[in-house]
XYZ file of C-alpha atoms in Angstrom:
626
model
C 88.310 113.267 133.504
C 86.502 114.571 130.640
C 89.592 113.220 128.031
C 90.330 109.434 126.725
C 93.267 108.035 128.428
C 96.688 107.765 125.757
C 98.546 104.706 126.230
C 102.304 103.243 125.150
C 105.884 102.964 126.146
C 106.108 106.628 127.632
C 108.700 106.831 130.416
C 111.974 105.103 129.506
C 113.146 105.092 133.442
C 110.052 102.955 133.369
C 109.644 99.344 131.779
C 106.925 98.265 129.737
C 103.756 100.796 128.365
C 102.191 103.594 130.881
C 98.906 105.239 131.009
C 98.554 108.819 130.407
C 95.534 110.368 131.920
C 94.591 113.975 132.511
C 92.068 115.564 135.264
C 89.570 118.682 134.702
C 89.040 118.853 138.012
C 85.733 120.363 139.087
C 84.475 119.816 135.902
C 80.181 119.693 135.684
C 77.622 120.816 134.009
C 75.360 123.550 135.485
C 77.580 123.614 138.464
C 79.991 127.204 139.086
C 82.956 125.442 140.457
C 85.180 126.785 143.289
C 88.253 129.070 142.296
C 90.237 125.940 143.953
C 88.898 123.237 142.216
C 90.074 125.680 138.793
C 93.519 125.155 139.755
C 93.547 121.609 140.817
C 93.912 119.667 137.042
C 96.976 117.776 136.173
C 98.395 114.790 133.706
C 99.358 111.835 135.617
C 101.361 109.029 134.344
C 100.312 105.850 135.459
C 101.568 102.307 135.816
C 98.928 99.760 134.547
C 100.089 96.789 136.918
C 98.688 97.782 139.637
C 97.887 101.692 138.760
C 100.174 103.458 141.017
C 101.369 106.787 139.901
C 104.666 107.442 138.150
C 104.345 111.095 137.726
C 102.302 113.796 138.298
C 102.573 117.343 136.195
C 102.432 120.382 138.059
C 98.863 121.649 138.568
C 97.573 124.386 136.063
C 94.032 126.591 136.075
C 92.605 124.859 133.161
C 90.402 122.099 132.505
C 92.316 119.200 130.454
C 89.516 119.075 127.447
C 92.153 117.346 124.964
C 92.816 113.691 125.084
C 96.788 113.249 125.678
C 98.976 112.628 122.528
C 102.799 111.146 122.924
C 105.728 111.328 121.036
C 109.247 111.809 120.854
C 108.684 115.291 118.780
C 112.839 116.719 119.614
C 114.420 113.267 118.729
C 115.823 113.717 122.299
C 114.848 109.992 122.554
C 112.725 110.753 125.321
C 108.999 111.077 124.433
C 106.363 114.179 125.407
C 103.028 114.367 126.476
C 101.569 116.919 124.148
C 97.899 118.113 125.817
C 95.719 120.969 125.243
C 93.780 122.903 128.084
C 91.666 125.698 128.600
C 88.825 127.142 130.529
C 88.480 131.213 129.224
C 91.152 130.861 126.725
C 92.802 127.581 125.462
C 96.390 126.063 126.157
C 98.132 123.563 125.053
C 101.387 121.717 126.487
C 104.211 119.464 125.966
C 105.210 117.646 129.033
C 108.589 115.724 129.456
C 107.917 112.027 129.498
C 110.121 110.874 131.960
C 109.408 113.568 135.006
C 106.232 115.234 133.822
C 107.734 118.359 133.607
C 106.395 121.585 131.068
C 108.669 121.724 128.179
C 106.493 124.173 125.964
C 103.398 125.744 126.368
C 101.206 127.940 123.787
C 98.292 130.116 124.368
C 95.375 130.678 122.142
C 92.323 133.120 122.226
C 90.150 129.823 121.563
C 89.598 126.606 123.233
C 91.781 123.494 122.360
C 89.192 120.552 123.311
C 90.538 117.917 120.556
C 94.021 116.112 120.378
C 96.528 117.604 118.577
C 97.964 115.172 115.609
C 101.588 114.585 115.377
C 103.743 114.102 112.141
C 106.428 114.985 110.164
C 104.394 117.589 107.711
C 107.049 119.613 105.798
C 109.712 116.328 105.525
C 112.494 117.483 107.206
C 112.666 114.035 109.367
C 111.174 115.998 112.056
C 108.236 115.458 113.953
C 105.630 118.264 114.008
C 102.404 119.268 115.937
C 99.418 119.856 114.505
C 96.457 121.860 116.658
C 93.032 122.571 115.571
C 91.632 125.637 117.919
C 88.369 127.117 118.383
C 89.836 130.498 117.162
C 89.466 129.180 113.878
C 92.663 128.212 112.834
C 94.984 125.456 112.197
C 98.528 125.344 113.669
C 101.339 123.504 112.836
C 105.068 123.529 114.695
C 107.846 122.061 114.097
C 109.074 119.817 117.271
C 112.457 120.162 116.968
C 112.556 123.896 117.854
C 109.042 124.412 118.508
C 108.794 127.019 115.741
C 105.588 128.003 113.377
C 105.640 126.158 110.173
C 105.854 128.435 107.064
C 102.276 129.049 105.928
C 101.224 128.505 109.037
C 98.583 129.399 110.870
C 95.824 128.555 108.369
C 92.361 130.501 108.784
C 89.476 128.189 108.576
C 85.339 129.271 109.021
C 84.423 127.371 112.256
C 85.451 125.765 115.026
C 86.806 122.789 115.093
C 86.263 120.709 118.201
C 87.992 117.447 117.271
C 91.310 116.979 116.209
C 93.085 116.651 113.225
C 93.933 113.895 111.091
C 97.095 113.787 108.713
C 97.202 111.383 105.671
C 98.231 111.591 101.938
C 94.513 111.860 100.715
C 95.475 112.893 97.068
C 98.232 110.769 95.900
C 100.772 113.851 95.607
C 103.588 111.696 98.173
C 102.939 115.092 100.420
C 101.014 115.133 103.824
C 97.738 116.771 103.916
C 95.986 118.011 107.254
C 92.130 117.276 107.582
C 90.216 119.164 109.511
C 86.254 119.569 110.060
C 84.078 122.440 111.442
C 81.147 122.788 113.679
C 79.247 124.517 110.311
C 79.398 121.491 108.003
C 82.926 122.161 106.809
C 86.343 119.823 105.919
C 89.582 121.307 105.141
C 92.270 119.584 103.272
C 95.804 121.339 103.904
C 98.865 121.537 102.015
C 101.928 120.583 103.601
C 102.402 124.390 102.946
C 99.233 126.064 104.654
C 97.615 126.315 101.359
C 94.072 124.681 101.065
C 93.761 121.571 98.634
C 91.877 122.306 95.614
C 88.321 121.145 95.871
C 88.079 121.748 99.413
C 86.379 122.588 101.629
C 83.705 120.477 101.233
C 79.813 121.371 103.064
C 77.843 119.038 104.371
C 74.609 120.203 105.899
C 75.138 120.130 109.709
C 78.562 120.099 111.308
C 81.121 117.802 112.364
C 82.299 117.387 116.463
C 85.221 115.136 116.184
C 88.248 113.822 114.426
C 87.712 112.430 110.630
C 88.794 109.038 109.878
C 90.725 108.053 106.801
C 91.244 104.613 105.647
C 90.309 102.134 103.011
C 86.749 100.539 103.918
C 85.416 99.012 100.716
C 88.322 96.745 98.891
C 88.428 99.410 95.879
C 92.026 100.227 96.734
C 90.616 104.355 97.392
C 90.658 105.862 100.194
C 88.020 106.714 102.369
C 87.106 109.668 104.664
C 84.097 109.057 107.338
C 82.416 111.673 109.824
C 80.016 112.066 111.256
C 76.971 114.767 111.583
C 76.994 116.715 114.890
C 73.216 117.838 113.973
C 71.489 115.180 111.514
C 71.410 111.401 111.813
C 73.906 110.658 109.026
C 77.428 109.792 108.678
C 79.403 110.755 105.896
C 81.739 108.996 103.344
C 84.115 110.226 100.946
C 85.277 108.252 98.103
C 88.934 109.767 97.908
C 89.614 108.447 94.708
C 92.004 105.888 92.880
C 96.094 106.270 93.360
C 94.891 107.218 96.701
C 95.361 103.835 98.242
C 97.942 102.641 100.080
C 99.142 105.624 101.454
C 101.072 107.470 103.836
C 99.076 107.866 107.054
C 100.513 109.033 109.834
C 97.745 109.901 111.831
C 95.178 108.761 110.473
C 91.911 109.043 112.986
C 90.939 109.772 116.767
C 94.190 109.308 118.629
C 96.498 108.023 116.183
C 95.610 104.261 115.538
C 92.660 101.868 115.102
C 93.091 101.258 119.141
C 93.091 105.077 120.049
C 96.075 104.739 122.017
C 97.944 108.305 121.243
C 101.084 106.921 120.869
C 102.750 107.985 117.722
C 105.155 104.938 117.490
C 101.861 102.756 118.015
C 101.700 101.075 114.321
C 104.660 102.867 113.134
C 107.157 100.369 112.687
C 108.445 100.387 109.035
C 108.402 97.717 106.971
C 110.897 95.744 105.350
C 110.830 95.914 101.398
C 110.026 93.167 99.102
C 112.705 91.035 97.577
C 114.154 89.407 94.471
C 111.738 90.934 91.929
C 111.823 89.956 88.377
C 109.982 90.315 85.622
C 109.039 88.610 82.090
C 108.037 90.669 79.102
C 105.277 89.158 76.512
C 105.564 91.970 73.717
C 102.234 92.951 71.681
C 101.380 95.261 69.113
C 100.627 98.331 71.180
C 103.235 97.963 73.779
C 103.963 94.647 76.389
C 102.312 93.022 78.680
C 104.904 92.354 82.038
C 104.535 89.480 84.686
C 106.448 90.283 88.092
C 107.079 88.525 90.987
C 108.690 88.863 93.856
C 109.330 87.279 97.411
C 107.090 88.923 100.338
C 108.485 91.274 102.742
C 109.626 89.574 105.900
C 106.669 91.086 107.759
C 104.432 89.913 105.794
C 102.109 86.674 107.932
C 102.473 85.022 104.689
C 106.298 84.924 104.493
C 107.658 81.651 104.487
C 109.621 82.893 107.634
C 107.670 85.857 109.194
C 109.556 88.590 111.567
C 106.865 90.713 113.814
C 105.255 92.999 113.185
C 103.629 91.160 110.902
C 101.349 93.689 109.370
C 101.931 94.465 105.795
C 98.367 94.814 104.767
C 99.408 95.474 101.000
C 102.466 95.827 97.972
C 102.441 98.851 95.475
C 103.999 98.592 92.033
C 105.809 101.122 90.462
C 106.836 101.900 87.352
C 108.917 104.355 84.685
C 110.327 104.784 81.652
C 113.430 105.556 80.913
C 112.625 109.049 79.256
C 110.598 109.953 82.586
C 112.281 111.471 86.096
C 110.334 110.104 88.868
C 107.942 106.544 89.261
C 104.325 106.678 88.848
C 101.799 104.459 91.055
C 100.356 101.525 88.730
C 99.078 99.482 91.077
C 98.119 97.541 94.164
C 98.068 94.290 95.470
C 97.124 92.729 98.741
C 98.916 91.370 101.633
C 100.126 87.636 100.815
C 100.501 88.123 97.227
C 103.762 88.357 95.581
C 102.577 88.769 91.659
C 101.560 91.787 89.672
C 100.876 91.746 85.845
C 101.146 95.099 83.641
C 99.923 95.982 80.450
C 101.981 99.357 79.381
C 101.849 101.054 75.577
C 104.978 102.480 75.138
C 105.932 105.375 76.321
C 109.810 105.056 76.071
C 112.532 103.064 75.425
C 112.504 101.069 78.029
C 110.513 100.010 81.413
C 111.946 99.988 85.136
C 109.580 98.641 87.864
C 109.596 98.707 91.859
C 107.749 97.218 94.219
C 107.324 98.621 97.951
C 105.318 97.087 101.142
C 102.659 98.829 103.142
C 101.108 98.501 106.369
C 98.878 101.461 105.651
C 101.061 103.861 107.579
C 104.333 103.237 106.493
C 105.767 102.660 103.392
C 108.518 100.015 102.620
C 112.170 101.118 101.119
C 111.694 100.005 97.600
C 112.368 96.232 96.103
C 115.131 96.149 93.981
C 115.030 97.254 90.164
C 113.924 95.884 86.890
C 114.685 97.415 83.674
C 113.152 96.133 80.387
C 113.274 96.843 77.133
C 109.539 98.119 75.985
C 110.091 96.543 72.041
C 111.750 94.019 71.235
C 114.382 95.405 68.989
C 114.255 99.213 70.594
C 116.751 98.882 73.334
C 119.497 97.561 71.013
C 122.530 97.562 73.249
C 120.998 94.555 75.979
C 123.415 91.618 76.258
C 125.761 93.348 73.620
C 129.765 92.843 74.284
C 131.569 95.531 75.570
C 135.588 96.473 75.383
C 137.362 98.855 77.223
C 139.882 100.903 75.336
C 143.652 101.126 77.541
C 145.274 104.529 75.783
C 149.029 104.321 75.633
C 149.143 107.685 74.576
C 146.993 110.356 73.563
C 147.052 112.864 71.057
C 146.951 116.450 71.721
C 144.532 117.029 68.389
C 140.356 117.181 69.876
C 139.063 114.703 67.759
C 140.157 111.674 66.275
C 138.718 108.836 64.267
C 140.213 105.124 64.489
C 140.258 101.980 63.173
C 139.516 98.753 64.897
C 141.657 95.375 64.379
C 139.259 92.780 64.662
C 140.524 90.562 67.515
C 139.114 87.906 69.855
C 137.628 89.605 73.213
C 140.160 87.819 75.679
C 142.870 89.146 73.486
C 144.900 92.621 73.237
C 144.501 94.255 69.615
C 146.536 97.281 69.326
C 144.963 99.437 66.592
C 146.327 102.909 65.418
C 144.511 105.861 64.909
C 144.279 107.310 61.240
C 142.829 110.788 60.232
C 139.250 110.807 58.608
C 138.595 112.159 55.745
C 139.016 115.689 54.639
C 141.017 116.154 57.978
C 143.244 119.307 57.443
C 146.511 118.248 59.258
C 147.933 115.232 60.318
C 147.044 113.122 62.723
C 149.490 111.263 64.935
C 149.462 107.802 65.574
C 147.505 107.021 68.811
C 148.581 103.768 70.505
C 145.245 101.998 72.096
C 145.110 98.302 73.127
C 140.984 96.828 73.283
C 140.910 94.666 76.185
C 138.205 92.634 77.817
C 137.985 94.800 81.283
C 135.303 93.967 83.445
C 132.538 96.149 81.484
C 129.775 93.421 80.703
C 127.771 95.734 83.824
C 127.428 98.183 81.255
C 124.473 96.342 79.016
C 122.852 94.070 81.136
C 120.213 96.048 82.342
C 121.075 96.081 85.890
C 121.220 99.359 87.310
C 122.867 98.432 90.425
C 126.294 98.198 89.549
C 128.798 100.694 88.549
C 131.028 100.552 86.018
C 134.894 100.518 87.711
C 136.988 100.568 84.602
C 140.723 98.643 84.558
C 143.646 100.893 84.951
C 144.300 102.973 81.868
C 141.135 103.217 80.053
C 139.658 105.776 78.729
C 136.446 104.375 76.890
C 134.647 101.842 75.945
C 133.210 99.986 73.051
C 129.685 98.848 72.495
C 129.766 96.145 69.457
C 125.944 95.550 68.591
C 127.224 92.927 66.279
C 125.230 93.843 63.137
C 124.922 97.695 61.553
C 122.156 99.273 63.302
C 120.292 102.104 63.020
C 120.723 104.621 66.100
C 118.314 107.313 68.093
C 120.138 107.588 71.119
C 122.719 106.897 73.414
C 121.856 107.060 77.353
C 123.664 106.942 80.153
C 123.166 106.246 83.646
C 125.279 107.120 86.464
C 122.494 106.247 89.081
C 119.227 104.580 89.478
C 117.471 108.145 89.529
C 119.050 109.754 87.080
C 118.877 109.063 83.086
C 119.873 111.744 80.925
C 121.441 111.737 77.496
C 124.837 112.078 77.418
C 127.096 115.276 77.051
C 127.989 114.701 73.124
C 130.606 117.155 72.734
C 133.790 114.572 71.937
C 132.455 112.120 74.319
C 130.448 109.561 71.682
C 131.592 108.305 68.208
C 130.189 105.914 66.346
C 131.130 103.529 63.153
C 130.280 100.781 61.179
C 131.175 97.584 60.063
C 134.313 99.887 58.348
C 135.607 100.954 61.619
C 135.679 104.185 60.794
C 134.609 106.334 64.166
C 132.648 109.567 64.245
C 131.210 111.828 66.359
C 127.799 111.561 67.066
C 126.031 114.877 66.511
C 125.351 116.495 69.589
C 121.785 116.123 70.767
C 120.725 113.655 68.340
C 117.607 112.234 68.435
C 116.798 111.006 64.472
C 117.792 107.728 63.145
C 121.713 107.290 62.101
C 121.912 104.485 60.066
C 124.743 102.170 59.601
C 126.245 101.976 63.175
C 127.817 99.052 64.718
C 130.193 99.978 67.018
C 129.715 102.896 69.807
C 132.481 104.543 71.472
C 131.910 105.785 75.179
C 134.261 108.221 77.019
C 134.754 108.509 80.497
C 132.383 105.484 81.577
C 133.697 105.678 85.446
C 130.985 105.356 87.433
C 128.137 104.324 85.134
C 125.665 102.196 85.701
C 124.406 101.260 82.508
C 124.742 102.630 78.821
C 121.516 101.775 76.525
C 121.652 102.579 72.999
C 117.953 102.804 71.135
C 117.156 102.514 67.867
C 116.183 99.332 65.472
C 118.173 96.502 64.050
C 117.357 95.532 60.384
C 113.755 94.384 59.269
C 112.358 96.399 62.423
C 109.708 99.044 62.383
C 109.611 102.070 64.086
C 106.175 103.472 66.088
C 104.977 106.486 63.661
C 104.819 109.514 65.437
C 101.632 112.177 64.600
C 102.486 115.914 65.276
C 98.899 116.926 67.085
C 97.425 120.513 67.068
C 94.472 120.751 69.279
C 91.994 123.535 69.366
C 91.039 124.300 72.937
C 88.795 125.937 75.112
C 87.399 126.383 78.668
C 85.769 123.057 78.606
C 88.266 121.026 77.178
C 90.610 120.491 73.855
C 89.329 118.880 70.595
C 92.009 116.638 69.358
C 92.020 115.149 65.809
C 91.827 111.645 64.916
C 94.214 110.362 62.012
C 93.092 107.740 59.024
C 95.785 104.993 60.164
C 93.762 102.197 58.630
C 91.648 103.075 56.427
C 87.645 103.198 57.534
C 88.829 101.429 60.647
C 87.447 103.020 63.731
C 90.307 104.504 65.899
C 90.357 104.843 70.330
C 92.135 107.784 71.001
C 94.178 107.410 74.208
C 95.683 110.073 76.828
C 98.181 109.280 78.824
C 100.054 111.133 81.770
C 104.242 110.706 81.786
C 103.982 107.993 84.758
C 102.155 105.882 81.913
C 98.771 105.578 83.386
C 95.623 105.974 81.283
C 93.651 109.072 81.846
C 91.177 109.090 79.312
C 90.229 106.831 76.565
C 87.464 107.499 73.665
C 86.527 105.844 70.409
C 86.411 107.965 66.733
C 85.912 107.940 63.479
C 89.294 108.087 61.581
C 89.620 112.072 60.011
C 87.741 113.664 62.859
C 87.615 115.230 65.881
C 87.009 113.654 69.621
C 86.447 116.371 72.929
C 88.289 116.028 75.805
C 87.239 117.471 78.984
C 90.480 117.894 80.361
C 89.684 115.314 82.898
C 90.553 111.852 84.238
C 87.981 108.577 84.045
C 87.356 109.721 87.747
C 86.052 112.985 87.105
C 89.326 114.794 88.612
C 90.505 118.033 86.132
C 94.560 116.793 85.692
C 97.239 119.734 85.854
C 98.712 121.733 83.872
C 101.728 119.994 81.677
C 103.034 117.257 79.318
C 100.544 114.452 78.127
C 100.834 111.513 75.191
C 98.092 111.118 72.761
C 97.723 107.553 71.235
C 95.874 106.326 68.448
C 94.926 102.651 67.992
C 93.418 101.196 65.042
C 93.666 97.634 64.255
C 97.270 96.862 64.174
C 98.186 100.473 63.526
C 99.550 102.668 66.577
C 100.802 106.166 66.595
C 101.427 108.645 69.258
C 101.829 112.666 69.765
C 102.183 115.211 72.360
C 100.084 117.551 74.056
C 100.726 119.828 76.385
C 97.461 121.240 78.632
C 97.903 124.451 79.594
C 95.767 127.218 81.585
C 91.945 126.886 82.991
């Protein structure tokens, strides 16, 4: 045997875990071996009791250089042996795990003498193989018909005698393959065959095995470790922050920290995190907010631990409302069940998750928490809401009513009137306000939709005081916030009671709201009205024109206090701080373009904020090109 053993739960006609071995029979150095000792290699299951043999494959005329890999890669619930071979030219196999049987087998004009890696790289909830071949490419199939992946096969400069690893190493919540060369090089690939930018990197000698990926140091980065085939040294990569906890399928030599093979080795998932809430202290630039939460079951520090127990760590999540996906904020270890965020603001309001990690797997996420970013800004929080029963409806568009103040566990009946200036009559619209069960609607929770009582047709926000109003949101799920369709679905009034529509697409201040009317409500989750109640000051927004250039952008600094010296501040749309710099007010600061790690960030949509003293503004920018 010239291959390490693979080792799990591989037969299920057999209890209890099996030992995979494979045979290169006639295998020596400086020795010609006999034409029948060529043919004589094999993959033998074996029981580790008392080591007798399960199954034996059939015999091929190859040497078994590749340790054995296994996995249920058809979701047949049966698992394969997946081995490469070779002796002129290289094979590589997939075995049925109960009878030993050849499923699959591919041929190559190189050697395959590392194991192939096995997950699920495009994520279509199918497994898929990964082979690194001493023709100088990468391949990647997909298991559940056992066809190329698009952008696959990749061309790399070397050969590559260990295997692959798979891992998120950049923080993008896609797969990349990692692969290194017998001439000093490591490939990062795409989940679509396309190389990662920055790679490959050289090193001076060359690399003979798998790379291993984890987190070594406590600085919540990744790592990647090889080492030199040629030179005394091992390597190690600082991946970088956001990189850590991530997804990591396969994340060294045969699979797992104990080398066993086995894909479901270390590959439970965990359960998420529960009960999280969260406090908001506000401050002058933004908030500062304290979560907690109770520890994922698996956790060894859960009051009542399930198994496994091996949630090595908890990542925090956040949004605002204005954004469409969660950004990474940060990490905590295993055992602790507190996080504490400072965020400037960057919306309206703030919505938070928390998921588990074992290093591998990630946790479905904790429940939500929405907060208001200001005190003040998300208005509609805790406000009383009414649902309106028609009796009847007119057949005119639009029309504009008057509310009869009446107790909320009461029935008003109110009658519409026409505003002014209207150019025919209106008829009288009979509508009764009646306490529902709408109070979902402004409390912040996300998780409940809105079912309204039989015969409504909207509903009525009363923010108790005239207001001035930005916007009106709605949500109709936890991943999607949009502003709502305007055309004759929002009116607003004031303390008169006189309703209008909102202009469609508003975004400036309307002043003098207090009540806001909501058609069509079914199914929402939560309708959150921004804008400021009296005495309340709005952020100033700046309007920011940069002069760029290859190198960077040079981005002008207002006067907001005067003399005071102001930090300029960039920020990406997840909220995290890229870049921060000190100026004198009515000047210019250069930006590189880059993060506080060094790393160029992509092309699109960034936030600008300026601090000085107890002055704050913000502006767009938007980097574009090289």
């Amino acid at each position: 045997m010239i291959s390490t053993a693979a080792i799990g739960d591989v037969s299920s006609k057999h209890k209890g875990a099996e030992i995979v071995v494979c045979t290169a029979y006639g295998y020596e150095f400086g020795d010609a071996p006999s034409e029948s000792m060529r043919t004589s290699s094999a993959v033998y299951l074996l029981d580790p009791s008392d080591g007798h043999e399960i199954w034996q494959s059939p015999y091929v005329a190859d040497w078994f250089w590749a340790s054995p890999v296994v996995a249920d890669v058809d979701n047949d619930e049966v698992n394969e042996v997946i081995v490469g071979a070779g002796m002129v030219h290289g094979n590589l196999y997939v075995l049925d795990g109960n009878r030993g049987l050849i499923e699959h087998s591919w041929s190559f004009n190189g050697l395959l003498t590392g194991p192939v890696a096995i997950a699920d790289i495009d994520g279509d909830e199918n497994l898929d193989i990964i082979a690194a071949v001493q023709d100088e490419m990468v391949y990647c199939w997909s298991g559940s018909d056992y066809e190329m992946l698009e952008g696959f096969p990749v061309v790399i400069e070397g050969y590559a005698n260990g295997g692959p690893s798979v891992a998120d190493i950049d923080g993008d919540f896609e797969l990349e393959i990692v692969v290194g060369t017998t001439n000093g090089k490591v490939y990062a690939i795409n989940h679509d065959g396309s190389i990662c930018s920055g790679y490959p990197l050289e090193v001076a000698g060359g690399i003979n095995g798998n790379i291993a990926i984890g987190e070594l140091d406590g600085d919540g980065h990744l790592e990647m470790v090889f080492a030199d085939m040629f030179n005394p040294y091992v390597y190690c990569y600082d991946l970088g922050a956001g990189t850590f906890p991530a997804k990591m399928p396969w994340r060294q030599f045969q699979h797992d920290s104990w080398h066993s093979g086995f894909y479901d080795a270390d590959n439970t998932i965990p359960a998420p995190p529960t009960d999280l809430t969260g406090e908001i202290t506000y401050t002058t630039f933004g908030g500062i907010t304290d979560l907690d939460w109770v520890l994922s079951v698996n956790d060894m520090d859960h009051p009542d631990p399930e198994e496994p127990t091996d949630v090595l760590g908890y990542r925090i999540y956040r949004r605002f409302n204005n954004q469409p996906v969660y950004g990474l904020i940060g990490k905590v270890r295993g055992g602790i069940s507190s996080f504490t965020d400072s965020f400037t603001i960057l919306g309206k309001a703030v919505l938070y998750v928390v998921t588990a990690t074992d290093g591998t797997n990630e946790s479905a996420p904790s429940n939500r928490v929405k907060l208001p970013t200001r005190s003040g800004v998300l208005i509609s929080h805790g406000c009383s809401v009414q649902e309106v029963v028609l009796a009847a409806r007119s057949s005119i568009s639009r029309i504009d009513t008057v509310i009869e103040t009446a107790p909320i566990s009461g029935a008003a009946e109110y009658a519409a009137v026409p505003s002014e200036g209207e150019h025919a009559p209106v008829p009288t619209v009979q509508q009764s306000l009646i306490s529902g069960n709408p109070g979902c609607l402004t409390d912040c929770d996300l998780d409940t939709p809105y079912t309204p009582s039989p015969g409504t047709n909207a509903v009525i926000i009363d923010l108790g005081e005239e207001c001035s109003i930005a916007a009106v949101i709605t949500e109709e799920s936890f991943e999607t916030a949009a502003i709502m369709d305007t055309d004759w679905s929002i009116e607003l009034a004031g303390d008169d009671n006189l309703f209008e529509l909102m202009p469609a697409g508003s975004m400036s201040d309307i002043e003098g709201i207090r009540y806001v009317k909501v058609y069509d409500a079914a199914g929402m989750t939560e309708i959150s009205i921004y804008g400021q109640r009296p005495g309340l000051e709005l952020l100033e927004q700046v309007e920011i024109h940069c002069s760029s250039s290859s190198e960077g952008w040079l981005i002008p600094v207002p006067d907001l206090e005067s003399g005071s010296p102001v930090e300029v501040r960039v920020f990406d749309l997840a909220g995290r701080l890229l870049w921060a710099d000190m100026a004198e007010p009515s000047s210019e600061v250069y930006w590189n373009g880059r993060s506080g790690s060094g790393i160029r960030v992509p092309d699109g949509l960034y936030l600008v904020q300026y601090v000085s003293g107890m002055s704050i503004s913000t502006g767009r920018l938007i980097v574009s090109g090289e």
